[in-house]
Amino acid sequence: MEIPLFLRARVPLPVIAELFQSLGTPTSILTANAMLKPENGVHHNFMMEYGLPKGYVRVNVFRDDIKDAIRQITSASGVLTTSAFQNIGEVGTTGVELIFEQRNVLGTRFDFMFNGTWMDSKVDDGPIVKFTESTGTPANYDLTGKKVIRLPHWRANVFGTYHVTDAWDVSLSGRYTSDSYNDPDNRDHVNKVFGAQAIFLLHGFQDQLPVPVQ
């Protein structure tokens, strides 16, 4: 069994688009911010791995703390949506990942792989965002405690391959992602509407048989 512990610090710089590329359309304005500071991240990862005959089980527990995180914040919605890039105080992410891989399950020609992740990402220290509704009504909100947008709590992938012959493989796969927020104020609770980050389940099938070329 392996039990390594990793600790890493990162200071990613803002990209050119975030600093200098402002964009405008008839329905939206995105403002760059030349005063953006680099993010300051500390990333922890604790891993346990247990080897199996022709496979392994691995668990990763991770924690990421990012100060001065760069986010695109919307300040007005409606016919004209206005947003800009800015640094926010601190974003924290805690998660657990489970990976299981086994070849020749129970002595058969079947290979199986599963990985699943639970993750909770939220703003630990954020500013008061000045926001205007489409009706013109002020709706300011505190970003502290809000979940980070488009980061689902749950993700899972399943992949199975049956080796019909040494050259012919048939595979089935499945992917699941839970719903998440799309608005920084976390008030978008309705799924199955335009712009929602809803649950999705994806299935896949692959039949691989090499054909010799004469």
PDB file of C-alpha atoms in Angstrom:
ATOM      1  CA  MET A   1       0.000   0.000   0.000  1.00  0.00           C
ATOM      2  CA  GLU A   2       1.237   3.491  -0.896  1.00  0.00           C
ATOM      3  CA  ILE A   3       0.316   6.563   1.234  1.00  0.00           C
ATOM      4  CA  PRO A   4       2.034   9.664  -0.237  1.00  0.00           C
ATOM      5  CA  LEU A   5       1.221  13.261   0.759  1.00  0.00           C
ATOM      6  CA  PHE A   6       1.666  16.127  -1.703  1.00  0.00           C
ATOM      7  CA  LEU A   7       1.795  19.865  -0.977  1.00  0.00           C
ATOM      8  CA  ARG A   8       2.097  22.354  -3.831  1.00  0.00           C
ATOM      9  CA  ALA A   9       1.993  26.137  -4.132  1.00  0.00           C
ATOM     10  CA  ARG A  10       1.038  27.905  -7.368  1.00  0.00           C
ATOM     11  CA  VAL A  11       0.995  31.570  -8.400  1.00  0.00           C
ATOM     12  CA  PRO A  12      -0.739  31.641 -11.826  1.00  0.00           C
ATOM     13  CA  LEU A  13      -0.689  35.004 -13.583  1.00  0.00           C
ATOM     14  CA  PRO A  14      -3.751  36.572 -15.232  1.00  0.00           C
ATOM     15  CA  VAL A  15      -4.031  35.769 -18.938  1.00  0.00           C
ATOM     16  CA  ILE A  16      -3.893  38.469 -21.609  1.00  0.00           C
ATOM     17  CA  ALA A  17      -7.651  38.357 -22.271  1.00  0.00           C
ATOM     18  CA  GLU A  18      -8.471  38.949 -18.594  1.00  0.00           C
ATOM     19  CA  LEU A  19      -6.094  41.916 -18.433  1.00  0.00           C
ATOM     20  CA  PHE A  20      -6.693  43.722 -21.710  1.00  0.00           C
ATOM     21  CA  GLN A  21      -9.423  42.176 -23.904  1.00  0.00           C
ATOM     22  CA  SER A  22     -12.774  43.889 -23.371  1.00  0.00           C
ATOM     23  CA  LEU A  23     -15.598  42.539 -25.517  1.00  0.00           C
ATOM     24  CA  GLY A  24     -18.953  43.981 -26.470  1.00  0.00           C
ATOM     25  CA  THR A  25     -22.016  42.717 -28.337  1.00  0.00           C
ATOM     26  CA  PRO A  26     -25.550  44.128 -28.667  1.00  0.00           C
ATOM     27  CA  THR A  27     -26.540  42.039 -25.603  1.00  0.00           C
ATOM     28  CA  SER A  28     -23.410  41.900 -23.410  1.00  0.00           C
ATOM     29  CA  ILE A  29     -20.344  43.806 -22.277  1.00  0.00           C
ATOM     30  CA  LEU A  30     -17.283  42.069 -20.780  1.00  0.00           C
ATOM     31  CA  THR A  31     -14.708  44.433 -19.281  1.00  0.00           C
ATOM     32  CA  ALA A  32     -11.047  43.484 -18.851  1.00  0.00           C
ATOM     33  CA  ASN A  33      -9.119  44.518 -15.747  1.00  0.00           C
ATOM     34  CA  ALA A  34      -5.465  45.550 -16.109  1.00  0.00           C
ATOM     35  CA  MET A  35      -5.147  45.764 -12.293  1.00  0.00           C
ATOM     36  CA  LEU A  36      -5.696  42.036 -11.692  1.00  0.00           C
ATOM     37  CA  LYS A  37      -3.286  40.407  -9.240  1.00  0.00           C
ATOM     38  CA  PRO A  38      -1.887  36.873  -9.630  1.00  0.00           C
ATOM     39  CA  GLU A  39      -3.760  34.097  -7.864  1.00  0.00           C
ATOM     40  CA  ASN A  40      -2.007  32.578  -4.848  1.00  0.00           C
ATOM     41  CA  GLY A  41      -2.895  28.900  -4.441  1.00  0.00           C
ATOM     42  CA  VAL A  42      -1.902  26.200  -1.960  1.00  0.00           C
ATOM     43  CA  HIS A  43      -2.926  22.676  -2.969  1.00  0.00           C
ATOM     44  CA  HIS A  44      -2.890  19.616  -0.684  1.00  0.00           C
ATOM     45  CA  ASN A  45      -3.373  16.015  -1.811  1.00  0.00           C
ATOM     46  CA  PHE A  46      -3.333  12.886   0.378  1.00  0.00           C
ATOM     47  CA  MET A  47      -3.393   9.630  -1.598  1.00  0.00           C
ATOM     48  CA  MET A  48      -3.814   5.996  -0.566  1.00  0.00           C
ATOM     49  CA  GLU A  49      -3.376   3.213  -3.106  1.00  0.00           C
ATOM     50  CA  TYR A  50      -3.845  -0.511  -2.623  1.00  0.00           C
ATOM     51  CA  GLY A  51      -2.568  -2.839  -5.299  1.00  0.00           C
ATOM     52  CA  LEU A  52      -4.695  -5.725  -6.543  1.00  0.00           C
ATOM     53  CA  PRO A  53      -3.827  -8.602  -8.873  1.00  0.00           C
ATOM     54  CA  LYS A  54      -4.123  -6.868 -12.271  1.00  0.00           C
ATOM     55  CA  GLY A  55      -5.641  -3.736 -10.744  1.00  0.00           C
ATOM     56  CA  TYR A  56      -5.673  -1.218  -7.910  1.00  0.00           C
ATOM     57  CA  VAL A  57      -7.889   0.903  -5.649  1.00  0.00           C
ATOM     58  CA  ARG A  58      -6.882   4.536  -5.088  1.00  0.00           C
ATOM     59  CA  VAL A  59      -8.354   7.257  -2.869  1.00  0.00           C
ATOM     60  CA  ASN A  60      -7.348  10.908  -3.168  1.00  0.00           C
ATOM     61  CA  VAL A  61      -8.370  13.480  -0.550  1.00  0.00           C
ATOM     62  CA  PHE A  62      -7.608  17.035  -1.643  1.00  0.00           C
ATOM     63  CA  ARG A  63      -7.921  20.598  -0.411  1.00  0.00           C
ATOM     64  CA  ASP A  64      -7.218  23.717  -2.499  1.00  0.00           C
ATOM     65  CA  ASP A  65      -7.069  27.256  -1.090  1.00  0.00           C
ATOM     66  CA  ILE A  66      -6.746  30.067  -3.628  1.00  0.00           C
ATOM     67  CA  LYS A  67      -6.361  33.680  -2.545  1.00  0.00           C
ATOM     68  CA  ASP A  68      -7.084  36.538  -4.985  1.00  0.00           C
ATOM     69  CA  ALA A  69      -8.947  34.083  -7.227  1.00  0.00           C
ATOM     70  CA  ILE A  70      -9.818  35.602 -10.615  1.00  0.00           C
ATOM     71  CA  ARG A  71     -13.502  35.375 -11.481  1.00  0.00           C
ATOM     72  CA  GLN A  72     -15.854  36.883 -14.041  1.00  0.00           C
ATOM     73  CA  ILE A  73     -18.514  38.736 -12.018  1.00  0.00           C
ATOM     74  CA  THR A  74     -21.795  39.892 -13.555  1.00  0.00           C
ATOM     75  CA  SER A  75     -23.060  43.250 -12.313  1.00  0.00           C
ATOM     76  CA  ALA A  76     -26.230  43.675 -14.409  1.00  0.00           C
ATOM     77  CA  SER A  77     -28.603  41.356 -16.275  1.00  0.00           C
ATOM     78  CA  GLY A  78     -31.415  41.837 -18.734  1.00  0.00           C
ATOM     79  CA  VAL A  79     -31.318  43.072 -22.326  1.00  0.00           C
ATOM     80  CA  LEU A  80     -27.702  44.133 -21.736  1.00  0.00           C
ATOM     81  CA  THR A  81     -25.584  41.912 -19.487  1.00  0.00           C
ATOM     82  CA  THR A  82     -22.540  43.592 -17.946  1.00  0.00           C
ATOM     83  CA  SER A  83     -19.652  41.693 -16.367  1.00  0.00           C
ATOM     84  CA  ALA A  84     -15.973  42.152 -15.545  1.00  0.00           C
ATOM     85  CA  PHE A  85     -12.957  40.226 -14.287  1.00  0.00           C
ATOM     86  CA  GLN A  86     -11.882  40.841 -10.682  1.00  0.00           C
ATOM     87  CA  ASN A  87      -9.969  39.296  -7.806  1.00  0.00           C
ATOM     88  CA  ILE A  88     -12.018  37.919  -4.936  1.00  0.00           C
ATOM     89  CA  GLY A  89     -10.687  37.184  -1.446  1.00  0.00           C
ATOM     90  CA  GLU A  90     -10.369  33.396  -1.199  1.00  0.00           C
ATOM     91  CA  VAL A  91     -11.889  30.270  -2.730  1.00  0.00           C
ATOM     92  CA  GLY A  92     -11.663  26.890  -0.989  1.00  0.00           C
ATOM     93  CA  THR A  93     -12.263  23.461  -2.506  1.00  0.00           C
ATOM     94  CA  THR A  94     -12.464  20.162  -0.603  1.00  0.00           C
ATOM     95  CA  GLY A  95     -12.923  16.835  -2.340  1.00  0.00           C
ATOM     96  CA  VAL A  96     -12.513  13.068  -2.369  1.00  0.00           C
ATOM     97  CA  GLU A  97     -11.783  10.926  -5.439  1.00  0.00           C
ATOM     98  CA  LEU A  98     -12.161   7.134  -5.637  1.00  0.00           C
ATOM     99  CA  ILE A  99     -10.592   5.126  -8.471  1.00  0.00           C
ATOM    100  CA  PHE A 100     -10.987   1.379  -9.040  1.00  0.00           C
ATOM    101  CA  GLU A 101      -9.417  -0.470 -11.954  1.00  0.00           C
ATOM    102  CA  GLN A 102      -9.441  -4.223 -12.537  1.00  0.00           C
ATOM    103  CA  ARG A 103      -8.322  -6.186 -15.582  1.00  0.00           C
ATOM    104  CA  ASN A 104      -9.585  -9.707 -16.326  1.00  0.00           C
ATOM    105  CA  VAL A 105     -12.349  -9.572 -13.694  1.00  0.00           C
ATOM    106  CA  LEU A 106     -12.771 -13.004 -12.036  1.00  0.00           C
ATOM    107  CA  GLY A 107     -10.455 -14.505 -14.623  1.00  0.00           C
ATOM    108  CA  THR A 108     -12.624 -13.414 -17.577  1.00  0.00           C
ATOM    109  CA  ARG A 109     -11.835 -11.257 -20.600  1.00  0.00           C
ATOM    110  CA  PHE A 110     -13.655  -8.320 -19.009  1.00  0.00           C
ATOM    111  CA  ASP A 111     -11.835  -5.159 -17.835  1.00  0.00           C
ATOM    112  CA  PHE A 112     -13.575  -2.649 -15.544  1.00  0.00           C
ATOM    113  CA  MET A 113     -12.753   0.903 -14.468  1.00  0.00           C
ATOM    114  CA  PHE A 114     -14.628   3.310 -12.185  1.00  0.00           C
ATOM    115  CA  ASN A 115     -13.797   6.747 -10.865  1.00  0.00           C
ATOM    116  CA  GLY A 116     -16.008   9.046  -8.821  1.00  0.00           C
ATOM    117  CA  THR A 117     -15.451  12.441  -7.228  1.00  0.00           C
ATOM    118  CA  TRP A 118     -17.256  14.400  -4.541  1.00  0.00           C
ATOM    119  CA  MET A 119     -16.258  18.047  -4.385  1.00  0.00           C
ATOM    120  CA  ASP A 120     -17.396  21.144  -2.498  1.00  0.00           C
ATOM    121  CA  SER A 121     -16.077  24.474  -3.787  1.00  0.00           C
ATOM    122  CA  LYS A 122     -17.172  27.782  -2.313  1.00  0.00           C
ATOM    123  CA  VAL A 123     -16.069  31.361  -1.763  1.00  0.00           C
ATOM    124  CA  ASP A 124     -14.618  31.607   1.742  1.00  0.00           C
ATOM    125  CA  ASP A 125     -13.963  35.348   1.597  1.00  0.00           C
ATOM    126  CA  GLY A 126     -15.683  37.416  -1.068  1.00  0.00           C
ATOM    127  CA  PRO A 127     -16.815  40.986  -1.690  1.00  0.00           C
ATOM    128  CA  ILE A 128     -20.289  42.527  -1.776  1.00  0.00           C
ATOM    129  CA  VAL A 129     -21.295  42.423  -5.445  1.00  0.00           C
ATOM    130  CA  LYS A 130     -23.318  45.372  -6.718  1.00  0.00           C
ATOM    131  CA  PHE A 131     -25.929  43.802  -8.987  1.00  0.00           C
ATOM    132  CA  THR A 132     -28.885  45.236 -10.926  1.00  0.00           C
ATOM    133  CA  GLU A 133     -31.837  43.077 -12.001  1.00  0.00           C
ATOM    134  CA  SER A 134     -33.295  43.219 -15.517  1.00  0.00           C
ATOM    135  CA  THR A 135     -36.099  45.366 -14.056  1.00  0.00           C
ATOM    136  CA  GLY A 136     -33.566  47.936 -12.842  1.00  0.00           C
ATOM    137  CA  THR A 137     -33.981  46.895  -9.207  1.00  0.00           C
ATOM    138  CA  PRO A 138     -30.769  46.755  -7.145  1.00  0.00           C
ATOM    139  CA  ALA A 139     -30.069  43.230  -5.856  1.00  0.00           C
ATOM    140  CA  ASN A 140     -26.656  43.402  -4.219  1.00  0.00           C
ATOM    141  CA  TYR A 141     -25.386  40.185  -2.629  1.00  0.00           C
ATOM    142  CA  ASP A 142     -22.495  38.929  -0.516  1.00  0.00           C
ATOM    143  CA  LEU A 143     -20.286  36.505  -2.462  1.00  0.00           C
ATOM    144  CA  THR A 144     -18.933  34.939   0.764  1.00  0.00           C
ATOM    145  CA  GLY A 145     -20.352  31.444   1.273  1.00  0.00           C
ATOM    146  CA  LYS A 146     -21.586  31.087  -2.312  1.00  0.00           C
ATOM    147  CA  LYS A 147     -20.779  27.935  -4.280  1.00  0.00           C
ATOM    148  CA  VAL A 148     -18.385  28.296  -7.201  1.00  0.00           C
ATOM    149  CA  ILE A 149     -20.339  28.170 -10.453  1.00  0.00           C
ATOM    150  CA  ARG A 150     -20.230  25.226 -12.863  1.00  0.00           C
ATOM    151  CA  LEU A 151     -18.451  22.915 -10.388  1.00  0.00           C
ATOM    152  CA  PRO A 152     -20.792  19.992  -9.593  1.00  0.00           C
ATOM    153  CA  HIS A 153     -20.716  18.153  -6.267  1.00  0.00           C
ATOM    154  CA  TRP A 154     -20.668  14.700  -7.889  1.00  0.00           C
ATOM    155  CA  ARG A 155     -18.988  13.219 -10.941  1.00  0.00           C
ATOM    156  CA  ALA A 156     -18.650   9.558 -11.903  1.00  0.00           C
ATOM    157  CA  ASN A 157     -17.303   7.600 -14.856  1.00  0.00           C
ATOM    158  CA  VAL A 158     -17.707   3.874 -15.568  1.00  0.00           C
ATOM    159  CA  PHE A 159     -15.896   2.057 -18.345  1.00  0.00           C
ATOM    160  CA  GLY A 160     -16.000  -1.638 -19.237  1.00  0.00           C
ATOM    161  CA  THR A 161     -14.252  -3.523 -22.030  1.00  0.00           C
ATOM    162  CA  TYR A 162     -14.803  -7.115 -23.149  1.00  0.00           C
ATOM    163  CA  HIS A 163     -11.998  -8.632 -25.214  1.00  0.00           C
ATOM    164  CA  VAL A 164     -13.934 -10.848 -27.631  1.00  0.00           C
ATOM    165  CA  THR A 165     -10.647 -11.929 -29.194  1.00  0.00           C
ATOM    166  CA  ASP A 166      -7.070 -10.709 -28.890  1.00  0.00           C
ATOM    167  CA  ALA A 167      -7.843  -8.132 -31.610  1.00  0.00           C
ATOM    168  CA  TRP A 168     -11.574  -7.411 -31.089  1.00  0.00           C
ATOM    169  CA  ASP A 169     -12.782  -5.249 -28.172  1.00  0.00           C
ATOM    170  CA  VAL A 170     -16.313  -4.172 -27.263  1.00  0.00           C
ATOM    171  CA  SER A 171     -16.650  -1.318 -24.738  1.00  0.00           C
ATOM    172  CA  LEU A 172     -19.458   0.370 -22.823  1.00  0.00           C
ATOM    173  CA  SER A 173     -19.098   3.597 -20.845  1.00  0.00           C
ATOM    174  CA  GLY A 174     -21.208   5.909 -18.729  1.00  0.00           C
ATOM    175  CA  ARG A 175     -20.664   9.398 -17.352  1.00  0.00           C
ATOM    176  CA  TYR A 176     -22.672  11.196 -14.666  1.00  0.00           C
ATOM    177  CA  THR A 177     -22.452  14.809 -13.502  1.00  0.00           C
ATOM    178  CA  SER A 178     -24.717  16.383 -10.900  1.00  0.00           C
ATOM    179  CA  ASP A 179     -26.245  19.822 -11.311  1.00  0.00           C
ATOM    180  CA  SER A 180     -24.459  23.028 -10.328  1.00  0.00           C
ATOM    181  CA  TYR A 181     -25.003  26.753 -10.190  1.00  0.00           C
ATOM    182  CA  ASN A 182     -24.552  28.986 -13.218  1.00  0.00           C
ATOM    183  CA  ASP A 183     -25.083  32.324 -11.432  1.00  0.00           C
ATOM    184  CA  PRO A 184     -22.567  33.615  -8.841  1.00  0.00           C
ATOM    185  CA  ASP A 185     -25.412  34.568  -6.448  1.00  0.00           C
ATOM    186  CA  ASN A 186     -26.591  30.888  -6.438  1.00  0.00           C
ATOM    187  CA  ARG A 187     -30.229  31.829  -7.013  1.00  0.00           C
ATOM    188  CA  ASP A 188     -30.672  29.667 -10.124  1.00  0.00           C
ATOM    189  CA  HIS A 189     -32.361  26.611  -8.594  1.00  0.00           C
ATOM    190  CA  VAL A 190     -34.470  25.575 -11.615  1.00  0.00           C
ATOM    191  CA  ASN A 191     -33.205  22.810 -13.907  1.00  0.00           C
ATOM    192  CA  LYS A 192     -34.141  21.990 -17.481  1.00  0.00           C
ATOM    193  CA  VAL A 193     -34.329  25.648 -18.567  1.00  0.00           C
ATOM    194  CA  PHE A 194     -32.097  27.713 -20.838  1.00  0.00           C
ATOM    195  CA  GLY A 195     -28.753  28.443 -19.184  1.00  0.00           C
ATOM    196  CA  ALA A 196     -29.168  25.902 -16.360  1.00  0.00           C
ATOM    197  CA  GLN A 197     -26.313  23.579 -15.355  1.00  0.00           C
ATOM    198  CA  ALA A 198     -28.483  20.476 -15.006  1.00  0.00           C
ATOM    199  CA  ILE A 199     -27.734  16.828 -14.274  1.00  0.00           C
ATOM    200  CA  PHE A 200     -26.575  14.859 -17.271  1.00  0.00           C
ATOM    201  CA  LEU A 201     -25.958  11.183 -17.927  1.00  0.00           C
ATOM    202  CA  LEU A 202     -24.016  10.121 -20.990  1.00  0.00           C
ATOM    203  CA  HIS A 203     -23.720   6.577 -22.365  1.00  0.00           C
ATOM    204  CA  GLY A 204     -21.149   5.369 -24.871  1.00  0.00           C
ATOM    205  CA  PHE A 205     -20.539   2.261 -26.971  1.00  0.00           C
ATOM    206  CA  GLN A 206     -17.416   1.329 -28.918  1.00  0.00           C
ATOM    207  CA  ASP A 207     -16.685  -1.670 -31.108  1.00  0.00           C
ATOM    208  CA  GLN A 208     -13.034  -1.905 -32.104  1.00  0.00           C
ATOM    209  CA  LEU A 209     -11.905  -4.452 -34.661  1.00  0.00           C
ATOM    210  CA  PRO A 210      -8.739  -3.724 -36.669  1.00  0.00           C
ATOM    211  CA  VAL A 211      -9.124  -4.390 -40.384  1.00  0.00           C
ATOM    212  CA  PRO A 212      -5.910  -5.420 -42.138  1.00  0.00           C
ATOM    213  CA  VAL A 213      -5.036  -3.326 -45.189  1.00  0.00           C
ATOM    214  CA  GLN A 214      -3.726  -5.262 -48.145  1.00  0.00           C
TER     215      GLN A 214
END
